[in-house]
Amino acid sequence: MKTHHIWKKCHIGILCIVCAFFIEVKSASSAEHTEHSLKRAVEGNFLMGVALNTRQVNGRDQQATRLIKQHFNSIVAENCMKSSAIHPEKNRFNFADADKLVHFGEENGMAVIGHCLIWHSQLAPWFCIDENGAKVSPDELKKRMRDHIHAVVGRYKGRIKGWDVVNEAIESNGSWRKSPFYEILGEEYIPLAFQYAHEADPQAELYYNDYGMDAKAKRNKVVELIGMLKKRGLRIDAVGMQGHMGMKYPESDNFEKSILSFSNAGVNVMITEWDMSALPNVQTGANIADTVAYRKSIDPYTDGLPDAISQAWNNRMKEFFNLFLKHSNVITRVTVWGLTDGDSWKNGFPVRGRVDYPLLFDRHYMPKPFVQEIMEHQADPSR
Ligand code: G3I
């Protein structure tokens, strides 16, 4: 009798534990579902992307991984697909990080973007010179470009949604940048790069990507470039407007004019490297008489962003975000250039070691007020 009673008690106990477990699991999954999410907030407008650094690619920042999955449905490599990283020597590739990034994107149903195939910066040292350090011939450079593009694009064929094929080929004054590619092949290197990329993966979208796209001279040259590629029957799906901004630049009117000019030229637009420095512009050529005072004046927020500056920054970011939404019929992706403020390249550029606040999440992985607002509005549109 006593044993029977104990067993009965045990059964009730086990039942309670099982019920509690299911209630816990259910509430966890519904919490996950109702959790705010930036990608859900902009669903139907554009993809929400983020650039991953190598720590994130290698899963060494678990908090970042959680946020990336929660808020973004597109990823791009901040550095690990550039030629110096992925193809450091003529006969040696280093695909390790890029493979992980692509795998992470696929596992999480994200649109993976390749950045970037042909760029003068972070260029593999062997790419444009021979063993004596002299420029290679035009034919040799064509061969190298073709081999590089075929190897990299070919490896991820069918797995990468689109490639930044050529990056930053135009100067602010609208002239072609005198990069090693230009010096050897003239502007011809641009259509060649698009041709090779298309051969390597005919399904992949192809983009031209650049900064300072609000400037009239650059805008016009990009329109000319789109026309030149289209006239030759080459594929170009979108122009990437990088979107590295500050508190005083660009003017949103000029930025909007460029969005419209590019879409009128027959391509989509992507905001590909969005960030906004909260720091004062650095005057180059300043006479640094008092280094300490100078440093303080260009790095004034080491202990945190004052409320007034934070508010101005959030307002300005919101203004641009609304501009992107306004043109979401042609803007297909908005990608931020890093996850948290601590990750941003802006802490090291144009002055090393400053404390900047350019991204959507702060150093504690918390969303900035304007991001929170966008997500809450989606959850409750009456707000
Ligand atoms: O990998 C080396 C590491 O081995 C070394 O110990 C360390 C010491 O400084 O440097 C590391 O390389 C750095 C690399 O980022 C990876 O962290 C380079 O010094 C640094 O210059 C490089 O900066 C990158 C920059 O492109 C290079 O031009 C930034 O992270 C990256 O955000 C930035 O991204 C570019 C886009 O690709 C194109 N548009 C402009 C944008 C900002 O410059």
GROMACS .gro file of C-alpha atoms and ligand atoms in nm:
model
  426
    1MET     CA    1   0.000   0.000   0.000
    2LYS     CA    2   0.274   0.239   0.105
    3THR     CA    3   0.485   0.151  -0.204
    4HIS     CA    4   0.182   0.207  -0.425
    5HIS     CA    5   0.131   0.551  -0.267
    6ILE     CA    6   0.493   0.647  -0.323
    7TRP     CA    7   0.473   0.537  -0.689
    8LYS     CA    8   0.158   0.742  -0.740
    9LYS     CA    9   0.336   1.047  -0.595
   10CYS     CA   10   0.632   0.980  -0.822
   11HIS     CA   11   0.409   0.965  -1.128
   12ILE     CA   12   0.249   1.297  -1.043
   13GLY     CA   13   0.595   1.446  -0.988
   14ILE     CA   14   0.722   1.323  -1.325
   15LEU     CA   15   0.408   1.450  -1.496
   16CYS     CA   16   0.463   1.795  -1.343
   17ILE     CA   17   0.825   1.804  -1.459
   18VAL     CA   18   0.727   1.700  -1.813
   19CYS     CA   19   0.450   1.965  -1.824
   20ALA     CA   20   0.686   2.233  -1.691
   21PHE     CA   21   0.938   2.133  -1.959
   22PHE     CA   22   0.683   2.170  -2.240
   23ILE     CA   23   0.553   2.501  -2.103
   24GLU     CA   24   0.913   2.624  -2.088
   25VAL     CA   25   0.990   2.512  -2.445
   26LYS     CA   26   0.666   2.662  -2.577
   27SER     CA   27   0.723   2.998  -2.409
   28ALA     CA   28   1.085   3.003  -2.526
   29SER     CA   29   0.981   2.944  -2.886
   30SER     CA   30   0.703   3.201  -2.876
   31ALA     CA   31   0.945   3.448  -2.715
   32GLU     CA   32   1.177   3.381  -3.007
   33HIS     CA   33   0.894   3.444  -3.245
   34THR     CA   34   0.784   3.771  -3.086
   35GLU     CA   35   1.145   3.884  -3.034
   36HIS     CA   36   1.210   4.202  -3.227
   37SER     CA   37   1.391   4.154  -3.552
   38LEU     CA   38   1.520   4.406  -3.800
   39LYS     CA   39   1.496   4.171  -4.097
   40ARG     CA   40   1.131   4.106  -4.017
   41ALA     CA   41   1.067   4.478  -3.976
   42VAL     CA   42   1.186   4.548  -4.332
   43GLU     CA   43   1.044   4.233  -4.490
   44GLY     CA   44   0.894   4.303  -4.831
   45ASN     CA   45   1.113   4.613  -4.872
   46PHE     CA   46   1.471   4.491  -4.900
   47LEU     CA   47   1.718   4.239  -4.765
   48MET     CA   48   1.890   4.343  -4.443
   49GLY     CA   49   2.258   4.260  -4.460
   50VAL     CA   50   2.568   4.279  -4.242
   51ALA     CA   51   2.940   4.247  -4.309
   52LEU     CA   52   3.113   3.978  -4.101
   53ASN     CA   53   3.467   4.006  -3.971
   54THR     CA   54   3.689   3.700  -3.934
   55ARG     CA   55   3.613   3.656  -3.563
   56GLN     CA   56   3.246   3.629  -3.647
   57VAL     CA   57   3.312   3.406  -3.948
   58ASN     CA   58   3.501   3.171  -3.718
   59GLY     CA   59   3.226   3.167  -3.454
   60ARG     CA   60   3.450   3.331  -3.193
   61ASP     CA   61   3.183   3.587  -3.097
   62GLN     CA   62   2.872   3.398  -2.994
   63GLN     CA   63   2.678   3.709  -2.896
   64ALA     CA   64   2.739   3.843  -3.244
   65THR     CA   65   2.630   3.515  -3.403
   66ARG     CA   66   2.301   3.527  -3.215
   67LEU     CA   67   2.231   3.886  -3.323
   68ILE     CA   68   2.329   3.819  -3.684
   69LYS     CA   69   2.082   3.531  -3.705
   70GLN     CA   70   1.810   3.731  -3.535
   71HIS     CA   71   1.834   4.052  -3.738
   72PHE     CA   72   1.989   3.984  -4.078
   73ASN     CA   73   1.904   3.778  -4.385
   74SER     CA   74   2.211   3.863  -4.592
   75ILE     CA   75   2.583   3.852  -4.516
   76VAL     CA   76   2.899   3.968  -4.688
   77ALA     CA   77   3.268   3.925  -4.606
   78GLU     CA   78   3.425   4.241  -4.467
   79ASN     CA   79   3.771   4.121  -4.569
   80CYS     CA   80   3.813   3.747  -4.626
   81MET     CA   81   3.717   3.736  -4.995
   82LYS     CA   82   3.944   4.019  -5.108
   83SER     CA   83   4.227   3.906  -5.336
   84SER     CA   84   4.504   3.952  -5.078
   85ALA     CA   85   4.314   3.729  -4.835
   86ILE     CA   86   4.168   3.462  -5.062
   87HIS     CA   87   4.447   3.444  -5.323
   88PRO     CA   88   4.762   3.559  -5.142
   89GLU     CA   89   5.008   3.401  -5.384
   90LYS     CA   90   4.978   3.330  -5.754
   91ASN     CA   91   4.945   2.958  -5.700
   92ARG     CA   92   4.795   2.958  -5.352
   93PHE     CA   93   4.440   3.022  -5.243
   94ASN     CA   94   4.311   3.053  -4.889
   95PHE     CA   95   3.945   2.963  -4.894
   96ALA     CA   96   3.912   2.865  -4.527
   97ASP     CA   97   3.730   3.175  -4.398
   98ALA     CA   98   3.527   3.230  -4.714
   99ASP     CA   99   3.409   2.867  -4.704
  100LYS     CA  100   3.290   2.914  -4.345
  101LEU     CA  101   3.110   3.236  -4.428
  102VAL     CA  102   2.925   3.081  -4.722
  103HIS     CA  103   2.836   2.776  -4.513
  104PHE     CA  104   2.705   2.994  -4.228
  105GLY     CA  105   2.489   3.190  -4.470
  106GLU     CA  106   2.346   2.875  -4.627
  107GLU     CA  107   2.277   2.712  -4.291
  108ASN     CA  108   2.076   3.015  -4.188
  109GLY     CA  109   1.895   3.076  -4.517
  110MET     CA  110   2.076   3.404  -4.583
  111ALA     CA  111   2.162   3.567  -4.916
  112VAL     CA  112   2.542   3.551  -4.933
  113ILE     CA  113   2.717   3.835  -5.116
  114GLY     CA  114   3.072   3.814  -5.252
  115HIS     CA  115   3.298   4.115  -5.190
  116CYS     CA  116   3.500   4.183  -5.400
  117LEU     CA  117   3.668   4.051  -5.714
  118ILE     CA  118   3.869   4.337  -5.864
  119TRP     CA  119   3.985   4.618  -5.634
  120HIS     CA  120   4.308   4.819  -5.620
  121SER     CA  121   4.316   4.803  -5.238
  122GLN     CA  122   4.390   4.487  -5.040
  123LEU     CA  123   4.514   4.366  -5.376
  124ALA     CA  124   4.723   4.050  -5.369
  125PRO     CA  125   5.082   4.170  -5.414
  126TRP     CA  126   5.156   3.933  -5.705
  127PHE     CA  127   4.847   4.024  -5.910
  128CYS     CA  128   4.969   4.297  -6.143
  129ILE     CA  129   5.349   4.256  -6.138
  130ASP     CA  130   5.602   3.999  -6.261
  131GLU     CA  131   5.887   3.840  -6.062
  132ASN     CA  132   6.103   4.152  -6.121
  133GLY     CA  133   5.838   4.386  -5.992
  134ALA     CA  134   5.755   4.522  -6.339
  135LYS     CA  135   5.398   4.562  -6.461
  136VAL     CA  136   5.271   4.250  -6.637
  137SER     CA  137   5.159   4.271  -6.999
  138PRO     CA  138   4.792   4.336  -7.083
  139ASP     CA  139   4.749   3.975  -7.197
  140GLU     CA  140   4.905   3.838  -6.880
  141LEU     CA  141   4.682   4.057  -6.663
  142LYS     CA  142   4.373   3.943  -6.852
  143LYS     CA  143   4.478   3.583  -6.790
  144ARG     CA  144   4.536   3.648  -6.419
  145MET     CA  145   4.205   3.828  -6.379
  146ARG     CA  146   4.024   3.546  -6.557
  147ASP     CA  147   4.197   3.276  -6.350
  148HIS     CA  148   4.129   3.459  -6.024
  149ILE     CA  149   3.765   3.530  -6.099
  150HIS     CA  150   3.697   3.182  -6.234
  151ALA     CA  151   3.860   3.018  -5.932
  152VAL     CA  152   3.679   3.228  -5.671
  153VAL     CA  153   3.337   3.267  -5.835
  154GLY     CA  154   3.354   2.911  -5.968
  155ARG     CA  155   3.417   2.767  -5.621
  156TYR     CA  156   3.092   2.914  -5.488
  157LYS     CA  157   2.889   2.875  -5.806
  158GLY     CA  158   2.518   2.862  -5.728
  159ARG     CA  159   2.578   2.952  -5.361
  160ILE     CA  160   2.647   3.324  -5.380
  161LYS     CA  161   2.360   3.553  -5.472
  162GLY     CA  162   2.573   3.828  -5.620
  163TRP     CA  163   2.927   3.964  -5.651
  164ASP     CA  164   3.081   4.307  -5.619
  165VAL     CA  165   3.272   4.254  -5.941
  166VAL     CA  166   3.460   4.582  -5.959
  167ASN     CA  167   3.508   4.803  -5.656
  168GLU     CA  168   3.593   5.175  -5.654
  169ALA     CA  169   3.706   5.226  -6.016
  170ILE     CA  170   3.608   5.593  -6.025
  171GLU     CA  171   3.761   5.898  -5.857
  172SER     CA  172   3.547   6.167  -5.692
  173ASN     CA  173   3.602   6.399  -5.989
  174GLY     CA  174   3.452   6.141  -6.225
  175SER     CA  175   3.775   6.023  -6.384
  176TRP     CA  176   3.883   5.659  -6.394
  177ARG     CA  177   4.098   5.570  -6.095
  178LYS     CA  178   4.457   5.508  -6.204
  179SER     CA  179   4.470   5.165  -6.042
  180PRO     CA  180   4.721   4.902  -6.155
  181PHE     CA  181   4.438   4.742  -6.354
  182TYR     CA  182   4.368   5.070  -6.532
  183GLU     CA  183   4.735   5.143  -6.589
  184ILE     CA  184   4.776   4.812  -6.773
  185LEU     CA  185   4.442   4.759  -6.946
  186GLY     CA  186   4.271   5.098  -6.945
  187GLU     CA  187   3.898   5.100  -6.871
  188GLU     CA  188   3.871   4.771  -7.062
  189TYR     CA  189   3.947   4.585  -6.739
  190ILE     CA  190   3.596   4.664  -6.615
  191PRO     CA  191   3.390   4.492  -6.887
  192LEU     CA  192   3.642   4.205  -6.883
  193ALA     CA  193   3.585   4.150  -6.511
  194PHE     CA  194   3.208   4.143  -6.562
  195GLN     CA  195   3.248   3.903  -6.854
  196TYR     CA  196   3.468   3.663  -6.655
  197ALA     CA  197   3.236   3.669  -6.354
  198HIS     CA  198   2.936   3.589  -6.570
  199GLU     CA  199   3.121   3.302  -6.739
  200ALA     CA  200   3.209   3.157  -6.400
  201ASP     CA  201   2.854   3.169  -6.259
  202PRO     CA  202   2.586   3.269  -6.510
  203GLN     CA  203   2.317   3.276  -6.238
  204ALA     CA  204   2.499   3.514  -6.003
  205GLU     CA  205   2.400   3.878  -5.989
  206LEU     CA  206   2.680   4.121  -6.072
  207TYR     CA  207   2.735   4.462  -5.914
  208TYR     CA  208   2.952   4.771  -5.949
  209ASN     CA  209   3.034   4.907  -5.600
  210ASP     CA  210   3.173   5.247  -5.496
  211TYR     CA  211   3.177   5.515  -5.224
  212GLY     CA  212   3.099   5.887  -5.241
  213MET     CA  213   2.823   5.814  -5.490
  214ASP     CA  214   2.630   6.128  -5.399
  215ALA     CA  215   2.884   6.343  -5.589
  216LYS     CA  216   2.755   6.457  -5.926
  217ALA     CA  217   3.071   6.380  -6.123
  218LYS     CA  218   3.089   6.027  -5.986
  219ARG     CA  219   2.716   5.972  -6.034
  220ASN     CA  220   2.743   6.066  -6.402
  221LYS     CA  221   3.044   5.843  -6.457
  222VAL     CA  222   2.866   5.546  -6.297
  223VAL     CA  223   2.568   5.605  -6.526
  224GLU     CA  224   2.812   5.607  -6.818
  225LEU     CA  225   2.964   5.282  -6.693
  226ILE     CA  226   2.625   5.111  -6.666
  227GLY     CA  227   2.551   5.222  -7.023
  228MET     CA  228   2.885   5.092  -7.149
  229LEU     CA  229   2.831   4.747  -6.992
  230LYS     CA  230   2.474   4.722  -7.114
  231LYS     CA  231   2.569   4.830  -7.466
  232ARG     CA  232   2.813   4.540  -7.481
  233GLY     CA  233   2.542   4.301  -7.367
  234LEU     CA  234   2.713   4.235  -7.032
  235ARG     CA  235   2.524   4.156  -6.716
  236ILE     CA  236   2.501   4.420  -6.444
  237ASP     CA  237   2.219   4.385  -6.194
  238ALA     CA  238   2.284   4.661  -5.945
  239VAL     CA  239   2.501   4.946  -5.835
  240GLY     CA  240   2.626   4.930  -5.478
  241MET     CA  241   2.625   5.267  -5.304
  242GLN     CA  242   2.858   5.198  -5.013
  243GLY     CA  243   2.706   5.457  -4.780
  244HIS     CA  244   2.997   5.549  -4.553
  245MET     CA  245   2.846   5.861  -4.398
  246GLY     CA  246   2.919   6.124  -4.139
  247MET     CA  247   2.716   6.379  -3.945
  248LYS     CA  248   2.762   6.634  -4.223
  249TYR     CA  249   2.783   6.425  -4.538
  250PRO     CA  250   2.630   6.323  -4.768
  251GLU     CA  251   2.332   6.548  -4.825
  252SER     CA  252   2.030   6.322  -4.854
  253ASP     CA  253   1.906   6.511  -5.164
  254ASN     CA  254   2.223   6.428  -5.353
  255PHE     CA  255   2.215   6.070  -5.233
  256GLU     CA  256   1.856   6.041  -5.355
  257LYS     CA  257   1.946   6.189  -5.694
  258SER     CA  258   2.202   5.912  -5.737
  259ILE     CA  259   1.954   5.639  -5.639
  260LEU     CA  260   1.719   5.772  -5.907
  261SER     CA  261   1.990   5.816  -6.172
  262PHE     CA  262   2.115   5.460  -6.129
  263SER     CA  263   1.770   5.306  -6.136
  264ASN     CA  264   1.682   5.516  -6.441
  265ALA     CA  265   1.990   5.373  -6.608
  266GLY     CA  266   1.830   5.030  -6.573
  267VAL     CA  267   1.981   4.868  -6.262
  268ASN     CA  268   1.879   4.808  -5.904
  269VAL     CA  269   2.046   4.989  -5.617
  270MET     CA  270   2.197   4.841  -5.305
  271ILE     CA  271   2.325   5.023  -4.998
  272THR     CA  272   2.624   4.801  -4.947
  273GLU     CA  273   2.844   4.934  -4.665
  274TRP     CA  274   2.625   5.155  -4.451
  275ASP     CA  275   2.771   5.327  -4.145
  276MET     CA  276   2.773   5.679  -4.006
  277SER     CA  277   3.062   5.819  -3.809
  278ALA     CA  278   2.953   6.024  -3.506
  279LEU     CA  279   3.295   6.186  -3.478
  280PRO     CA  280   3.410   6.525  -3.604
  281ASN     CA  281   3.559   6.531  -3.951
  282VAL     CA  282   3.934   6.522  -3.944
  283GLN     CA  283   4.106   6.820  -4.100
  284THR     CA  284   4.398   6.690  -4.294
  285GLY     CA  285   4.711   6.901  -4.293
  286ALA     CA  286   4.633   7.051  -3.952
  287ASN     CA  287   4.927   7.195  -3.766
  288ILE     CA  288   4.946   6.978  -3.455
  289ALA     CA  289   5.100   7.214  -3.207
  290ASP     CA  290   4.934   7.061  -2.906
  291THR     CA  291   4.895   6.689  -2.977
  292VAL     CA  292   4.684   6.620  -2.668
  293ALA     CA  293   4.435   6.898  -2.737
  294TYR     CA  294   4.426   6.792  -3.098
  295ARG     CA  295   4.358   6.430  -3.013
  296LYS     CA  296   4.085   6.528  -2.768
  297SER     CA  297   3.917   6.742  -3.031
  298ILE     CA  298   3.906   6.465  -3.290
  299ASP     CA  299   3.832   6.184  -3.043
  300PRO     CA  300   3.594   6.355  -2.802
  301TYR     CA  301   3.360   6.072  -2.700
  302THR     CA  302   3.590   5.812  -2.549
  303ASP     CA  303   3.365   5.788  -2.240
  304GLY     CA  304   3.039   5.755  -2.432
  305LEU     CA  305   2.831   5.953  -2.678
  306PRO     CA  306   2.663   6.261  -2.526
  307ASP     CA  307   2.281   6.251  -2.549
  308ALA     CA  308   2.257   6.542  -2.791
  309ILE     CA  309   2.502   6.382  -3.035
  310SER     CA  310   2.337   6.044  -2.999
  311GLN     CA  311   2.000   6.198  -3.075
  312ALA     CA  312   2.132   6.381  -3.380
  313TRP     CA  313   2.299   6.062  -3.503
  314ASN     CA  314   1.980   5.858  -3.457
  315ASN     CA  315   1.771   6.123  -3.635
  316ARG     CA  316   2.009   6.132  -3.928
  317MET     CA  317   2.024   5.752  -3.956
  318LYS     CA  318   1.645   5.741  -3.946
  319GLU     CA  319   1.626   6.003  -4.219
  320PHE     CA  320   1.841   5.787  -4.446
  321PHE     CA  321   1.661   5.470  -4.347
  322ASN     CA  322   1.331   5.633  -4.447
  323LEU     CA  323   1.490   5.738  -4.776
  324PHE     CA  324   1.585   5.374  -4.841
  325LEU     CA  325   1.228   5.265  -4.760
  326LYS     CA  326   1.088   5.533  -4.990
  327HIS     CA  327   1.287   5.382  -5.276
  328SER     CA  328   1.245   5.018  -5.183
  329ASN     CA  329   1.101   4.953  -5.530
  330VAL     CA  330   1.461   4.982  -5.660
  331ILE     CA  331   1.669   4.926  -5.344
  332THR     CA  332   1.695   4.551  -5.302
  333ARG     CA  333   1.940   4.530  -5.011
  334VAL     CA  334   2.071   4.745  -4.728
  335THR     CA  335   2.390   4.609  -4.573
  336VAL     CA  336   2.564   4.758  -4.270
  337TRP     CA  337   2.943   4.755  -4.261
  338GLY     CA  338   2.986   4.567  -3.934
  339LEU     CA  339   2.763   4.459  -3.646
  340THR     CA  340   2.854   4.656  -3.334
  341ASP     CA  341   3.033   4.988  -3.287
  342GLY     CA  342   3.336   4.803  -3.152
  343ASP     CA  343   3.369   4.608  -3.477
  344SER     CA  344   3.377   4.909  -3.706
  345TRP     CA  345   3.670   5.000  -3.931
  346LYS     CA  346   3.582   5.362  -3.847
  347ASN     CA  347   3.759   5.324  -3.509
  348GLY     CA  348   4.078   5.303  -3.710
  349PHE     CA  349   4.009   5.535  -4.001
  350PRO     CA  350   4.104   5.803  -4.094
  351VAL     CA  351   4.278   5.822  -3.755
  352ARG     CA  352   4.385   5.508  -3.569
  353GLY     CA  353   4.252   5.437  -3.221
  354ARG     CA  354   3.949   5.663  -3.200
  355VAL     CA  355   3.621   5.559  -3.037
  356ASP     CA  356   3.343   5.587  -3.293
  357TYR     CA  357   2.972   5.498  -3.288
  358PRO     CA  358   2.881   5.430  -3.651
  359LEU     CA  359   2.673   5.109  -3.649
  360LEU     CA  360   2.326   4.981  -3.559
  361PHE     CA  361   2.431   4.800  -3.239
  362ASP     CA  362   2.639   4.945  -2.958
  363ARG     CA  363   2.940   4.792  -2.785
  364HIS     CA  364   2.705   4.601  -2.553
  365TYR     CA  365   2.527   4.442  -2.851
  366MET     CA  366   2.219   4.658  -2.788
  367PRO     CA  367   2.021   4.811  -3.076
  368LYS     CA  368   2.046   5.188  -3.114
  369PRO     CA  369   1.724   5.383  -3.040
  370PHE     CA  370   1.629   5.432  -3.405
  371VAL     CA  371   1.671   5.060  -3.473
  372GLN     CA  372   1.458   4.977  -3.171
  373GLU     CA  373   1.195   5.218  -3.299
  374ILE     CA  374   1.186   5.056  -3.645
  375MET     CA  375   1.141   4.713  -3.489
  376GLU     CA  376   0.873   4.826  -3.245
  377HIS     CA  377   0.684   4.997  -3.523
  378GLN     CA  378   0.679   4.670  -3.714
  379ALA     CA  379   0.552   4.485  -3.408
  380ASP     CA  380   0.286   4.751  -3.349
  381PRO     CA  381   0.232   4.972  -3.656
  382SER     CA  382  -0.003   5.203  -3.460
  383ARG     CA  383   0.297   5.334  -3.264
  384G3I     O1  384   4.483   4.078  -4.147
  384G3I     C1  385   4.580   4.168  -4.092
  384G3I     C2  386   4.640   4.112  -3.968
  384G3I     O2  387   4.711   3.996  -4.001
  384G3I     C3  388   4.730   4.217  -3.904
  384G3I     O3  389   4.780   4.171  -3.782
  384G3I     C4  390   4.655   4.348  -3.880
  384G3I     C5  391   4.743   4.458  -3.824
  384G3I     O4  392   4.696   4.585  -3.861
  384G3I     O5  393   4.604   4.391  -4.001
  384G3I     C6  394   4.512   4.299  -4.060
  384G3I     O6  395   4.464   4.350  -4.177
  384G3I     C7  396   4.371   4.455  -4.165
  384G3I     C8  397   4.241   4.410  -4.231
  384G3I     O7  398   4.152   4.519  -4.237
  384G3I     C9  399   4.177   4.295  -4.155
  384G3I     O8  400   4.144   4.333  -4.026
  384G3I    C10  401   4.429   4.577  -4.236
  384G3I     O9  402   4.540   4.628  -4.164
  384G3I    C11  403   4.324   4.684  -4.249
  384G3I    O10  404   4.374   4.788  -4.332
  384G3I    C12  405   4.200   4.626  -4.313
  384G3I    O11  406   4.103   4.727  -4.323
  384G3I    C13  407   3.992   4.697  -4.403
  384G3I    C14  408   3.986   4.795  -4.519
  384G3I    O12  409   3.869   4.770  -4.596
  384G3I    C15  410   4.107   4.784  -4.609
  384G3I    O13  411   4.102   4.874  -4.711
  384G3I    C16  412   3.868   4.714  -4.319
  384G3I    O14  413   3.865   4.613  -4.217
  384G3I    C17  414   3.742   4.701  -4.405
  384G3I    O15  415   3.630   4.737  -4.331
  384G3I    C18  416   3.753   4.796  -4.524
  384G3I    O16  417   3.641   4.777  -4.606
  384G3I    C19  418   3.634   4.862  -4.721
  384G3I    C20  419   3.553   4.786  -4.826
  384G3I    O17  420   3.611   4.661  -4.851
  384G3I    C21  421   3.542   4.867  -4.954
  384G3I     N1  422   3.489   4.998  -4.928
  384G3I    C22  423   3.556   5.075  -4.825
  384G3I    C23  424   3.562   4.996  -4.695
  384G3I    C24  425   3.627   5.078  -4.587
  384G3I    O18  426   3.761   5.103  -4.618
   0.00000   0.00000   0.00000
